[in-house]
Amino acid sequence: MKNTRFVLMIAILVLTALACQSVGLGPIEVPTLAPSQSSSQTSPVSGEAINPAARQDVLTSLYDQVSPSVVAIQVTTQNGGSLGSGFVYDTQGHIITNYHVVDGAEKVEVDFTSGYKTYGSVIGTDLDSDLAVVKVDAPAEELHPVKMGDSSALRVGQTVVAIGNPFGLNGTMTIGIVSALGRTLDSEHTAPSGSLFTAGDIIQTDAAINPGNSGGPLFNLDGEVIAVNRAIRTTNYTSTGEPVNSGIGFSISVNVVKRVVPVLIAEGKYDYPYLGISSMNDLSLPVIEELGLKSFVGAYVTSVTPGGPADRAGIRAGSKETSILGLKSGGDLITAIDGKSIRSFDELLAYLISNKSPGDSVVLTVLRGEEQIDITLKLDKRP
């Protein structure tokens, strides 16, 4: 599945960079348009809610509570090295970080806030979510597992805190809010077509995330991890070509982490559900009018992979040329999955990733012209 975007008038170049820091490599590679217990609702940290001294106490207490769980990761590769962040998952020495932090690692050094350092082994990787698990043999007093939150309980505007190692500055804390929910990014997993599969259920935040923050935790004010920092979108760069925070960061939701990491520890890999479609988000009025759609929202199917689950179930892609270059009409518009309404392909993907596995069945509600129909299909795993 990939997210096909149509640009109708003015193309604006915006880059998304993975938030790990390369060492001794010069400018880092920056891909275009993407690759850094239940949570209770807390009062926002604001002048209206609490006074400045109380705000300070909340944040300093939070840092004291959770920072021992955060680690710095230094990776040596054939081409040099990189710096990233991670955090302690359990008392068995499993550390969570990003896949792109440890990709190609020959040595992985894990540095704890106490000053203790040890080497780790990469035991599981997931290119679709950009997650990895590193195993360390460390004394019990160094292993302070984080508390895992519930990203489905998040609301836009909720205060969040990132702790990591931007530019190698260990133990750095930044604060912001949840800017948006249910975003998508390109994954690190290449599809048979040569394009990249899509990573879903991404949280957008304005907490400062910079090179070296990759793999570090994003906390709520209860000290629970609600996401893993992955990437930033920016047009600003240092003199050495490293991306600089511009207030738009992306993090992997903790509910994805909670599904993926136990399987990575047990099996070393994780399989994602696969529909076998390409879609487009954010339908503009000219596109809606050109396609003759009867709804302003939904995931419009632009292509169907031959032999895939959607193809076998009879999902239709657009096939008739329109006056907009590259846009074809006549495709299905997916408006719900398992009875849950969706406004976009992003929401469809987030539902699949958070709730479904290969082999499961789903019911897609589609608008085909003026007819609404339900189509049941069985999910495959991503090839």
XYZ file of C-alpha atoms in Angstrom:
383
model
C 0.000 0.000 0.000
C 1.310 3.440 -0.770
C -0.104 6.926 -0.587
C -0.326 8.516 -4.061
C -0.514 12.295 -3.919
C -1.562 14.487 -6.808
C -0.187 18.021 -7.049
C -2.455 20.114 -9.184
C -0.864 23.533 -9.326
C 2.215 24.713 -7.444
C 4.732 22.061 -6.324
C 6.387 22.963 -3.025
C 9.526 21.024 -2.136
C 9.373 19.891 1.475
C 11.760 17.329 2.890
C 11.371 14.885 5.735
C 14.553 13.693 7.392
C 15.185 10.797 9.706
C 16.208 12.219 13.059
C 19.434 10.301 13.638
C 22.811 11.954 13.424
C 25.500 10.661 11.085
C 29.068 10.696 12.356
C 31.938 11.418 9.998
C 29.784 11.067 6.910
C 29.225 14.660 5.859
C 25.655 15.496 4.787
C 23.148 12.792 5.680
C 20.721 11.354 3.169
C 17.391 13.167 3.295
C 14.500 11.421 1.520
C 11.886 13.590 -0.148
C 8.493 13.624 1.567
C 9.369 11.325 4.491
C 12.155 9.193 5.928
C 12.544 11.104 14.255
C -1.261 1.346 31.057
C -3.944 3.686 29.610
C -2.940 7.289 29.483
C -5.223 9.514 31.513
C -6.131 12.955 30.240
C -4.087 15.477 32.177
C -4.607 19.179 32.615
C -2.633 21.163 30.064
C 0.504 22.850 31.316
C -0.552 26.474 30.879
C -0.769 29.683 32.811
C -4.523 29.191 33.146
C -4.162 25.726 34.634
C -1.171 26.090 36.972
C 1.302 28.798 37.881
C 4.835 28.900 36.431
C 6.424 27.396 39.545
C 4.021 24.454 39.461
C 4.694 23.988 35.745
C 8.410 23.884 36.475
C 7.893 21.325 39.241
C 5.835 19.091 36.932
C 8.545 19.077 34.282
C 11.531 18.661 36.584
C 9.796 15.814 38.423
C 8.939 14.185 35.126
C 12.557 14.390 33.961
C 13.867 12.930 37.220
C 11.343 10.108 36.935
C 11.879 9.029 33.335
C 15.358 10.098 32.215
C 17.097 7.016 33.730
C 15.108 4.948 31.190
C 16.546 6.840 28.197
C 19.818 5.777 26.584
C 22.198 7.132 23.976
C 23.116 4.810 21.111
C 26.362 5.039 19.142
C 26.581 2.874 16.031
C 29.654 1.921 14.021
C 29.150 0.926 10.379
C 31.405 0.294 7.391
C 30.738 3.860 6.264
C 31.343 5.580 9.587
C 28.683 5.765 12.244
C 25.622 7.445 13.636
C 24.137 8.640 16.898
C 20.637 7.977 18.127
C 18.497 7.444 21.188
C 16.562 4.601 22.747
C 14.858 3.519 25.937
C 14.669 0.538 28.259
C 11.716 -1.722 27.483
C 12.052 -4.368 30.208
C 14.313 -5.755 32.936
C 15.704 -8.381 30.530
C 17.784 -5.686 28.819
C 15.721 -5.016 25.703
C 16.213 -1.502 24.311
C 13.848 0.063 21.760
C 15.165 2.368 19.045
C 14.664 3.096 15.342
C 15.683 0.655 12.630
C 17.441 3.429 10.725
C 19.631 4.115 13.776
C 21.105 0.584 13.769
C 20.887 -0.174 10.043
C 24.184 -1.693 8.920
C 25.590 -1.713 12.464
C 28.858 -3.537 13.108
C 28.977 -2.327 16.722
C 26.206 -0.860 18.865
C 27.206 1.003 22.029
C 24.483 1.799 24.568
C 25.203 4.574 27.086
C 23.086 4.925 30.235
C 22.486 8.167 32.128
C 24.512 6.867 35.092
C 27.616 6.756 32.899
C 27.530 2.980 32.439
C 28.284 1.848 28.879
C 27.932 -1.521 27.185
C 27.712 -3.103 23.743
C 24.384 -4.393 22.466
C 23.157 -6.803 19.807
C 20.371 -6.071 17.345
C 17.889 -8.952 17.778
C 14.880 -7.687 15.823
C 14.087 -5.113 13.147
C 10.929 -3.840 11.489
C 11.420 -1.756 8.364
C 7.705 -0.957 8.079
C 7.455 0.896 11.396
C 11.185 1.786 11.559
C 11.599 0.014 14.906
C 14.432 -2.139 16.220
C 15.217 -3.995 19.440
C 18.735 -4.046 20.876
C 19.633 -6.536 23.631
C 22.169 -5.547 26.293
C 23.698 -7.372 29.234
C 23.570 -4.699 31.925
C 23.323 -4.696 35.727
C 19.788 -4.671 37.125
C 20.293 -1.225 38.635
C 20.770 0.231 35.148
C 17.540 -1.178 33.713
C 14.597 1.132 34.402
C 11.746 0.092 32.066
C 9.442 2.818 30.836
C 5.704 2.828 31.376
C 3.830 2.327 28.103
C 0.828 4.565 27.475
C -2.142 4.317 25.121
C -1.830 6.429 21.979
C -5.522 5.914 21.142
C -6.319 8.132 24.142
C -4.253 11.049 22.838
C -5.848 14.333 21.845
C -4.453 17.118 19.710
C -3.134 19.828 22.023
C -1.992 17.434 24.744
C 1.401 18.322 26.227
C 4.261 15.950 25.382
C 7.935 15.751 26.276
C 10.810 14.317 24.219
C 14.034 13.126 25.807
C 16.994 12.068 23.722
C 20.410 12.981 22.394
C 20.123 15.653 19.687
C 23.512 16.351 18.074
C 25.060 14.050 20.715
C 23.862 16.183 23.640
C 22.821 13.339 25.932
C 19.734 13.599 28.118
C 18.199 16.613 26.373
C 14.560 17.348 27.210
C 12.210 19.328 24.949
C 8.523 20.092 25.333
C 5.636 20.578 22.925
C 2.176 19.356 22.080
C 0.509 16.705 19.979
C 0.087 18.621 16.715
C -1.875 15.965 14.809
C -2.750 12.275 14.892
C -2.906 9.515 12.281
C -0.227 10.823 9.927
C 1.654 8.597 7.473
C 5.271 8.465 6.306
C 7.168 6.352 3.845
C 8.503 3.248 5.591
C 11.960 1.730 5.135
C 10.377 -1.284 3.380
C 10.551 -1.347 -0.421
C 7.518 -2.777 -2.215
C 7.812 -5.060 -5.267
C 6.921 -2.062 -7.448
C 10.048 -0.274 -6.263
C 8.161 2.323 -4.228
C 8.080 2.325 -0.432
C 5.315 0.897 1.698
C 3.585 3.341 4.013
C 4.074 3.598 7.773
C 0.844 4.602 9.494
C -0.521 5.781 12.837
C 2.191 8.442 13.094
C 1.931 11.213 15.685
C 2.933 14.735 14.703
C 4.468 16.959 17.390
C 6.118 20.360 17.664
C 8.435 19.213 20.475
C 11.947 19.900 19.186
C 13.346 16.764 17.499
C 16.762 16.934 15.844
C 19.457 14.537 14.543
C 20.273 12.198 17.421
C 16.694 12.135 18.764
C 15.778 9.151 16.566
C 14.563 6.192 18.605
C 14.007 8.222 21.740
C 10.732 8.325 23.672
C 7.928 10.873 23.544
C 6.244 11.057 26.965
C 2.942 12.372 28.251
C 2.840 14.245 31.563
C 2.089 10.996 33.415
C 5.548 9.754 32.470
C 4.195 7.220 29.979
C 5.739 6.665 26.546
C 3.166 7.532 23.913
C 5.439 7.398 20.854
C 8.962 6.795 19.509
C 10.569 9.776 17.791
C 11.456 9.070 14.182
C 11.728 11.998 11.757
C 11.347 15.706 11.121
C 10.080 17.717 8.185
C 12.267 20.681 7.448
C 13.804 23.000 4.880
C 16.538 24.139 7.312
C 20.005 22.549 7.480
C 23.285 23.036 9.313
C 26.510 23.892 7.511
C 27.287 20.146 7.360
C 23.934 19.295 5.811
C 22.137 17.990 8.893
C 18.412 18.795 9.133
C 17.291 21.252 11.811
C 13.985 21.180 13.674
C 11.272 23.423 12.247
C 8.438 22.460 14.594
C 7.155 19.461 12.629
C 8.281 16.126 14.024
C 6.923 12.615 13.545
C 6.802 9.769 16.054
C 5.661 6.130 15.898
C 2.594 5.631 18.095
C 3.080 3.491 21.183
C 0.169 1.257 20.218
C 2.158 0.208 17.148
C 5.170 -0.332 19.401
C 3.147 -2.516 21.781
C 2.044 -4.754 18.892
C 5.405 -4.964 17.152
C 8.079 -5.148 19.862
C 6.975 -8.366 21.649
C 7.016 -10.137 18.263
C 10.432 -8.689 17.407
C 11.790 -10.018 20.705
C 10.278 -13.452 20.117
C 10.783 -13.850 16.364
C 13.056 -11.045 15.139
C 10.541 -9.705 12.585
C 6.928 -8.573 12.291
C 4.468 -9.055 9.423
C 2.020 -6.283 8.508
C -1.475 -6.680 7.028
C -1.655 -5.989 3.320
C -4.571 -4.791 1.183
C -2.779 -4.362 -2.118
C -4.059 -0.931 -3.106
C -2.724 2.538 -3.725
C -4.817 5.488 -2.696
C -4.850 9.245 -2.509
C -5.512 11.476 0.472
C -6.958 14.955 0.872
C -9.304 15.063 -2.083
C -9.617 18.631 -3.363
C -12.855 19.936 -4.811
C -11.552 19.901 -8.427
C -10.515 16.252 -7.970
C -13.841 15.314 -6.378
C -15.705 16.992 -9.216
C -13.541 15.398 -11.893
C -14.010 11.946 -10.376
C -17.741 12.475 -9.899
C -17.556 11.364 -6.270
C -20.602 11.572 -4.013
C -18.575 12.068 -0.828
C -15.961 14.594 0.260
C -14.090 12.051 2.408
C -12.718 8.538 2.036
C -9.788 6.705 0.424
C -10.032 6.790 -3.371
C -8.438 3.703 -4.972
C -5.971 4.683 -7.696
C -4.480 1.228 -8.325
C -4.956 -2.387 -7.269
C -2.084 -4.886 -7.106
C -2.833 -7.835 -9.419
C -3.500 -10.980 -7.405
C -3.530 -9.128 -4.081
C -6.297 -9.236 -1.473
C -8.172 -6.241 -2.884
C -7.942 -7.601 -6.424
C -9.249 -11.010 -5.360
C -12.144 -9.361 -3.539
C -13.131 -7.224 -6.526
C -12.006 -3.752 -5.399
C -11.820 -1.456 -8.423
C -9.218 1.173 -9.282
C -9.729 4.203 -11.480
C -9.398 3.355 -15.179
C -10.899 6.235 -17.192
C -8.770 9.184 -18.228
C -9.749 12.608 -16.865
C -8.711 16.154 -17.698
C -6.257 16.048 -14.759
C -2.988 14.437 -15.799
C -2.445 11.079 -14.080
C -5.905 11.009 -12.500
C -8.322 8.281 -13.567
C -11.981 8.052 -12.643
C -14.155 5.029 -11.990
C -12.356 3.741 -8.896
C -13.931 2.717 -5.604
C -14.064 5.212 -2.752
C -13.514 3.401 0.560
C -15.592 5.121 3.235
C -15.465 2.616 6.124
C -13.662 -0.473 7.364
C -15.392 -2.966 9.671
C -18.161 -0.424 10.105
C -15.749 2.329 11.228
C -15.994 5.442 9.053
C -12.726 6.742 7.611
C -11.984 10.163 6.182
C -8.724 9.282 4.442
C -6.260 6.559 3.486
C -4.249 7.574 6.573
C -7.148 6.555 8.829
C -7.651 3.303 6.920
C -3.981 2.417 7.325
C -3.928 3.366 11.016
C -6.884 1.049 11.670
C -5.240 -1.857 9.846
C -1.868 -1.463 11.559
C -3.334 -1.048 15.040
C -6.010 -3.735 14.876
C -5.361 -6.330 12.186
C -2.871 -9.053 11.244
C -2.217 -11.075 8.084
C -4.930 -13.708 7.668
C -7.632 -11.562 9.286
C -10.741 -10.594 7.345
C -12.061 -7.045 7.014
C -15.190 -5.527 5.530
C -14.651 -2.478 3.313
C -17.575 -0.183 2.643
C -17.136 1.438 -0.763
C -18.991 3.930 -2.905
C -19.039 2.703 -6.507
C -20.723 5.468 -8.432
C -23.921 6.063 -6.484
C -24.051 2.532 -5.067
C -22.756 1.710 -1.576
C -21.574 -1.868 -1.140
C -19.749 -3.926 1.505
C -16.848 -6.093 0.339
C -15.197 -8.711 2.559
C -11.548 -9.563 1.944
C -8.818 -11.580 3.637
C -5.589 -9.732 4.388
C -2.193 -10.983 3.237
C 1.187 -9.984 4.679
C 3.271 -7.333 2.980
C 5.547 -8.954 0.381
